[in-house]
């Protein structure tokens, strides 16, 4: 009879062989990653937000698990993970593929999508009274508009374009954007202005009773009917408040991994995952793993919910 240690060793060898045949390896962080294509998250070779473009559990790693997805859609929230993204030519854009992650079809009052611009790609025009926010995840794009803005946006840079403002995004090489659009809620005597900036230009704000770091990318004045927050958590940190409120959220996890509570469900999440939160859905987050979490969060503000 074989000894227990010999049997255990053979079992480990068999498991290793199976994982290698799938081109997967179990990391210390508890996620699976491709041996040949994914490097350590702390590596200096990895560009910022690289895990959004090439997530640990990207579609190619799941090709031997037919029918598997972590995506979930419910009446009050949705988790949209990269293996579920469906890219198609983005309406009115040229040389650009888009994947809509949030839209009014699920009950949201805004759209959120990933835009993959190829060489010589151009953005499309917006419908009347629709505003747009663009955040660069990979590559760079140029922005020009009738207000005289003519700038290049790099990774971690962003632009807000008010409703009915003519503008154009162009890419000369491949670039990836996350885009938010919504129909502007007009308020008398308040007019939003175009904004161009980058995350590192924004100051850290006080978060009484909380431990995470917060930056707001848009002005907090009444002219703006939504804001975009950048929230940073160190491993082990979590939201103190278990939030339930009238605001909607659209979220893209940019770095790290953790657990997100939405309603009565608890979801493991990682960079590249997108979340929609309806009004009044209970929500809470805790950062896990060995690297900090950063996520980008849409929130409607400055308007009476009536």
Coordinates of C-alpha atoms in Angstrom, one line a residue:
X1 CA 0.0 0.0 0.0
X2 CA 1.3 3.4 -0.9
X3 CA 2.1 5.8 1.9
X4 CA -0.2 8.8 2.5
X5 CA 2.7 11.2 1.5
X6 CA 3.3 9.4 -1.8
X7 CA -0.4 9.5 -2.6
X8 CA -0.6 13.2 -1.7
X9 CA 2.5 13.9 -3.9
X10 CA 0.9 12.1 -6.9
X11 CA -2.3 14.0 -6.4
X12 CA -0.4 17.3 -6.4
X13 CA 1.5 16.3 -9.5
X14 CA -1.8 15.4 -11.3
X15 CA -3.4 18.7 -10.3
X16 CA -0.3 20.6 -11.5
X17 CA -0.5 18.7 -14.8
X18 CA -4.1 19.6 -15.3
X19 CA -3.5 23.3 -14.5
X20 CA -0.5 23.4 -16.9
X21 CA -2.7 21.9 -19.6
X22 CA -5.1 24.7 -19.1
X23 CA -2.2 27.2 -19.1
X24 CA -3.3 28.3 -15.7
X25 CA -1.6 28.7 -12.3
X26 CA -3.1 29.4 -8.9
X27 CA -1.5 32.5 -7.5
X28 CA -1.0 33.5 -3.8
X29 CA -3.8 36.0 -4.2
X30 CA -6.2 33.1 -4.9
X31 CA -7.0 34.0 -8.5
X32 CA -6.0 32.1 -11.6
X33 CA -3.7 33.6 -14.1
X34 CA -2.1 32.6 -17.4
X35 CA 1.5 31.6 -16.8
X36 CA 2.9 33.2 -20.0
X37 CA 0.8 36.4 -20.2
X38 CA 0.2 37.8 -16.8
X39 CA 3.0 39.3 -14.7
X40 CA 2.9 40.3 -11.0
X41 CA 0.7 43.3 -10.3
X42 CA 3.5 45.1 -8.5
X43 CA 5.9 44.7 -11.5
X44 CA 7.3 47.9 -12.9
X45 CA 6.8 46.5 -16.3
X46 CA 3.0 46.6 -16.0
X47 CA 1.4 49.9 -17.1
X48 CA -1.2 51.5 -14.9
X49 CA -4.6 49.8 -15.1
X50 CA -3.2 47.0 -17.2
X51 CA -5.4 44.5 -15.4
X52 CA -8.5 46.3 -16.8
X53 CA -7.3 45.6 -20.3
X54 CA -5.8 42.1 -19.5
X55 CA -7.7 40.9 -16.4
X56 CA -6.5 37.9 -14.4
X57 CA -9.6 35.9 -15.4
X58 CA -9.8 37.1 -19.0
X59 CA -11.9 35.4 -21.6
X60 CA -9.0 33.3 -23.1
X61 CA -8.3 31.8 -19.7
X62 CA -11.9 30.6 -19.4
X63 CA -12.2 29.0 -22.9
X64 CA -12.0 25.5 -21.4
X65 CA -15.0 26.2 -19.1
X66 CA -17.9 26.4 -21.5
X67 CA -20.9 28.4 -20.2
X68 CA -19.0 29.8 -17.2
X69 CA -19.3 33.5 -16.3
X70 CA -19.1 35.5 -13.1
X71 CA -21.6 38.0 -14.5
X72 CA -24.9 38.5 -12.7
X73 CA -27.9 40.6 -13.6
X74 CA -30.7 41.4 -11.1
X75 CA -33.4 44.0 -10.9
X76 CA -31.3 46.2 -8.5
X77 CA -27.7 45.5 -9.5
X78 CA -25.5 43.9 -12.1
X79 CA -21.9 42.6 -12.1
X80 CA -20.5 42.5 -15.6
X81 CA -17.2 40.7 -15.9
X82 CA -14.8 40.7 -18.8
X83 CA -15.6 37.3 -20.1
X84 CA -19.1 38.6 -20.8
X85 CA -18.2 41.7 -22.8
X86 CA -19.6 41.8 -26.2
X87 CA -17.8 44.2 -28.5
X88 CA -19.3 45.5 -31.8
X89 CA -18.8 48.6 -33.9
X90 CA -19.7 51.6 -31.7
X91 CA -22.5 53.6 -33.2
X92 CA -21.3 56.9 -34.8
X93 CA -17.7 56.2 -33.9
X94 CA -15.1 55.2 -36.6
X95 CA -12.6 52.3 -36.2
X96 CA -13.9 51.7 -32.7
X97 CA -15.4 48.7 -31.0
X98 CA -17.6 49.2 -27.9
X99 CA -19.1 47.1 -25.2
X100 CA -22.0 48.5 -23.3
X101 CA -21.8 47.6 -19.6
X102 CA -24.7 49.7 -18.2
X103 CA -27.7 51.2 -20.1
X104 CA -31.3 52.3 -19.5
X105 CA -32.4 48.8 -20.6
X106 CA -31.4 47.6 -17.1
X107 CA -33.0 50.5 -15.3
X108 CA -30.1 52.9 -15.3
X109 CA -30.4 56.6 -16.2
X110 CA -27.0 56.6 -17.9
X111 CA -24.8 54.5 -20.1
X112 CA -21.4 53.2 -19.4
X113 CA -19.3 51.5 -22.0
X114 CA -15.7 50.5 -22.9
X115 CA -14.5 52.0 -26.2
X116 CA -11.5 50.3 -28.0
X117 CA -10.2 52.8 -30.5
X118 CA -8.0 51.6 -33.2
X119 CA -5.5 53.6 -35.4
X120 CA -7.2 56.7 -36.9
X121 CA -10.3 56.2 -34.8
X122 CA -12.7 59.1 -34.1
X123 CA -15.5 59.6 -31.6
X124 CA -19.1 60.0 -32.6
X125 CA -21.5 62.9 -32.0
X126 CA -23.8 62.9 -29.0
X127 CA -27.6 63.2 -29.1
X128 CA -29.1 66.5 -28.1
X129 CA -28.8 67.4 -24.4
X130 CA -26.5 64.4 -23.6
X131 CA -23.2 65.0 -21.7
X132 CA -20.1 62.8 -21.8
X133 CA -17.3 61.8 -19.5
X134 CA -14.2 60.0 -20.9
X135 CA -11.5 58.3 -18.8
X136 CA -8.4 56.9 -20.5
X137 CA -7.4 53.3 -19.5
X138 CA -4.8 52.5 -22.1
X139 CA -2.9 54.5 -24.8
X140 CA -3.6 58.1 -25.5
X141 CA -6.2 60.2 -27.4
X142 CA -6.4 63.8 -28.6
X143 CA -9.3 66.0 -27.7
X144 CA -10.4 69.1 -29.6
X145 CA -13.6 71.2 -29.3
X146 CA -15.1 74.5 -30.3
X147 CA -14.1 76.0 -26.9
X148 CA -10.5 75.9 -28.0
X149 CA -9.5 72.8 -26.0
X150 CA -6.8 70.9 -28.0
X151 CA -5.1 68.4 -25.7
X152 CA -3.7 64.9 -25.5
X153 CA -5.1 62.7 -22.8
X154 CA -2.9 59.9 -21.4
X155 CA -3.7 57.0 -19.1
X156 CA -5.4 58.3 -15.9
X157 CA -6.5 61.5 -17.7
X158 CA -10.2 62.4 -18.3
X159 CA -12.5 64.9 -20.0
X160 CA -16.0 66.1 -19.3
X161 CA -18.0 67.5 -22.2
X162 CA -21.2 69.4 -21.4
X163 CA -24.4 68.7 -23.4
X164 CA -24.5 70.1 -27.0
X165 CA -20.8 70.9 -27.1
X166 CA -19.1 69.9 -30.3
X167 CA -15.9 67.9 -29.7
X168 CA -13.8 65.1 -31.2
X169 CA -11.6 62.4 -29.7
X170 CA -9.0 60.9 -32.0
X171 CA -6.5 58.1 -31.6
X172 CA -3.4 57.6 -33.7
X173 CA -2.7 54.3 -32.1
X174 CA -4.8 51.9 -30.2
X175 CA -6.5 53.3 -27.0
X176 CA -9.1 52.1 -24.5
X177 CA -11.6 54.4 -22.8
X178 CA -14.3 54.0 -20.3
X179 CA -17.2 56.4 -21.2
X180 CA -20.2 57.6 -19.3
X181 CA -23.1 59.4 -20.9
X182 CA -26.4 60.7 -19.7
X183 CA -29.1 63.2 -20.5
X184 CA -28.3 66.4 -18.7
X185 CA -30.7 67.6 -16.0
X186 CA -30.9 71.3 -16.6
X187 CA -30.9 73.7 -13.6
X188 CA -31.8 77.4 -14.1
X189 CA -28.8 79.8 -13.9
X190 CA -26.2 76.9 -13.8
X191 CA -24.1 76.0 -16.8
X192 CA -21.4 73.3 -16.8
X193 CA -18.1 74.0 -18.4
X194 CA -15.7 71.5 -20.2
X195 CA -13.2 69.9 -17.8
X196 CA -9.9 68.2 -18.7
X197 CA -7.7 66.8 -15.9
X198 CA -5.9 63.8 -14.4
X199 CA -6.4 61.8 -11.3
X200 CA -3.1 62.8 -9.7
X201 CA -4.1 66.5 -10.0
X202 CA -7.0 66.1 -7.7
X203 CA -6.6 66.5 -3.9
X204 CA -7.4 63.9 -1.4
X205 CA -10.7 64.8 0.3
X206 CA -11.8 64.2 3.9
X207 CA -13.8 61.0 4.5
X208 CA -15.1 61.3 8.0
X209 CA -15.6 57.9 9.6
X210 CA -13.9 56.1 6.7
X211 CA -10.4 54.9 5.9
X212 CA -10.4 54.9 2.1
X213 CA -8.9 57.7 0.0
X214 CA -11.2 59.8 -2.1
X215 CA -10.8 62.1 -5.1
X216 CA -13.6 63.7 -7.1
X217 CA -12.8 64.4 -10.7
X218 CA -15.5 67.0 -11.4
X219 CA -16.4 70.2 -9.6
X220 CA -19.0 69.8 -6.8
X221 CA -20.9 72.9 -7.9
X222 CA -24.6 72.7 -8.8
X223 CA -23.9 73.0 -12.5
X224 CA -22.8 69.3 -12.6
X225 CA -25.5 66.7 -12.2
X226 CA -23.1 63.8 -11.6
X227 CA -19.6 63.2 -10.4
X228 CA -16.9 60.6 -10.8
X229 CA -15.1 59.4 -7.7
X230 CA -11.7 57.7 -7.5
X231 CA -11.6 55.6 -4.4
X232 CA -8.5 53.8 -3.0
X233 CA -8.4 51.1 -0.4
X234 CA -5.4 49.4 1.2
X235 CA -5.6 45.6 1.5
X236 CA -7.9 44.8 4.5
X237 CA -9.7 48.2 4.4
X238 CA -13.4 48.3 3.9
X239 CA -16.4 50.7 3.8
X240 CA -17.6 51.6 7.3
X241 CA -21.1 52.6 6.1
X242 CA -23.3 50.0 4.6
X243 CA -24.8 52.3 2.1
X244 CA -28.4 52.5 1.1
X245 CA -29.3 55.7 -0.9
X246 CA -31.3 57.1 -3.8
X247 CA -28.2 57.6 -6.0
X248 CA -27.3 55.3 -8.8
X249 CA -23.7 54.0 -9.3
X250 CA -21.7 52.7 -12.2
X251 CA -18.3 51.3 -11.1
X252 CA -15.2 50.0 -12.8
X253 CA -12.6 48.3 -10.7
X254 CA -9.2 49.6 -11.9
X255 CA -6.8 47.8 -9.6
X256 CA -6.9 45.2 -6.9
X257 CA -9.5 42.7 -5.8
X258 CA -12.0 42.3 -3.0
X259 CA -15.6 41.4 -2.0
X260 CA -18.6 43.5 -3.0
X261 CA -21.9 43.2 -1.2
X262 CA -24.9 44.1 -3.4
X263 CA -28.3 43.4 -1.9
X264 CA -28.1 40.0 -0.2
X265 CA -25.3 38.8 -2.5
X266 CA -21.6 38.8 -1.9
X267 CA -19.3 38.8 -5.0
X268 CA -15.6 38.3 -5.4
X269 CA -14.4 41.1 -7.7
X270 CA -11.2 42.1 -9.4
X271 CA -9.8 44.7 -11.8
X272 CA -11.8 44.8 -15.0
X273 CA -15.1 44.1 -13.4
X274 CA -18.0 46.6 -13.8
X275 CA -20.9 47.0 -11.4
X276 CA -24.3 48.8 -11.7
X277 CA -26.1 49.7 -8.5
X278 CA -29.7 50.8 -8.6
X279 CA -31.2 53.3 -6.0
X280 CA -31.4 51.9 -2.5
X281 CA -29.6 48.6 -3.1
X282 CA -27.5 47.8 0.0
X283 CA -23.9 48.1 -0.9
X284 CA -20.5 47.5 0.8
X285 CA -16.9 46.8 -0.2
X286 CA -13.8 45.2 1.4
X287 CA -10.4 45.1 -0.3
X288 CA -8.5 41.8 -0.2
X289 CA -5.3 40.5 -1.6
X290 CA -1.8 42.0 -1.5
X291 CA -2.2 45.2 -3.6
X292 CA -4.4 48.2 -3.1
X293 CA -7.8 48.5 -4.7
X294 CA -8.7 51.5 -6.9
X295 CA -12.1 51.9 -8.4
X296 CA -13.8 54.6 -10.5
X297 CA -17.4 55.4 -9.5
X298 CA -20.2 57.3 -11.2
X299 CA -22.7 59.0 -8.9
X300 CA -25.6 61.3 -9.7
X301 CA -25.6 64.4 -7.5
X302 CA -27.0 68.0 -7.1
X303 CA -30.5 67.2 -8.2
X304 CA -33.8 66.8 -6.3
X305 CA -34.8 63.1 -6.7
X306 CA -38.4 64.3 -7.4

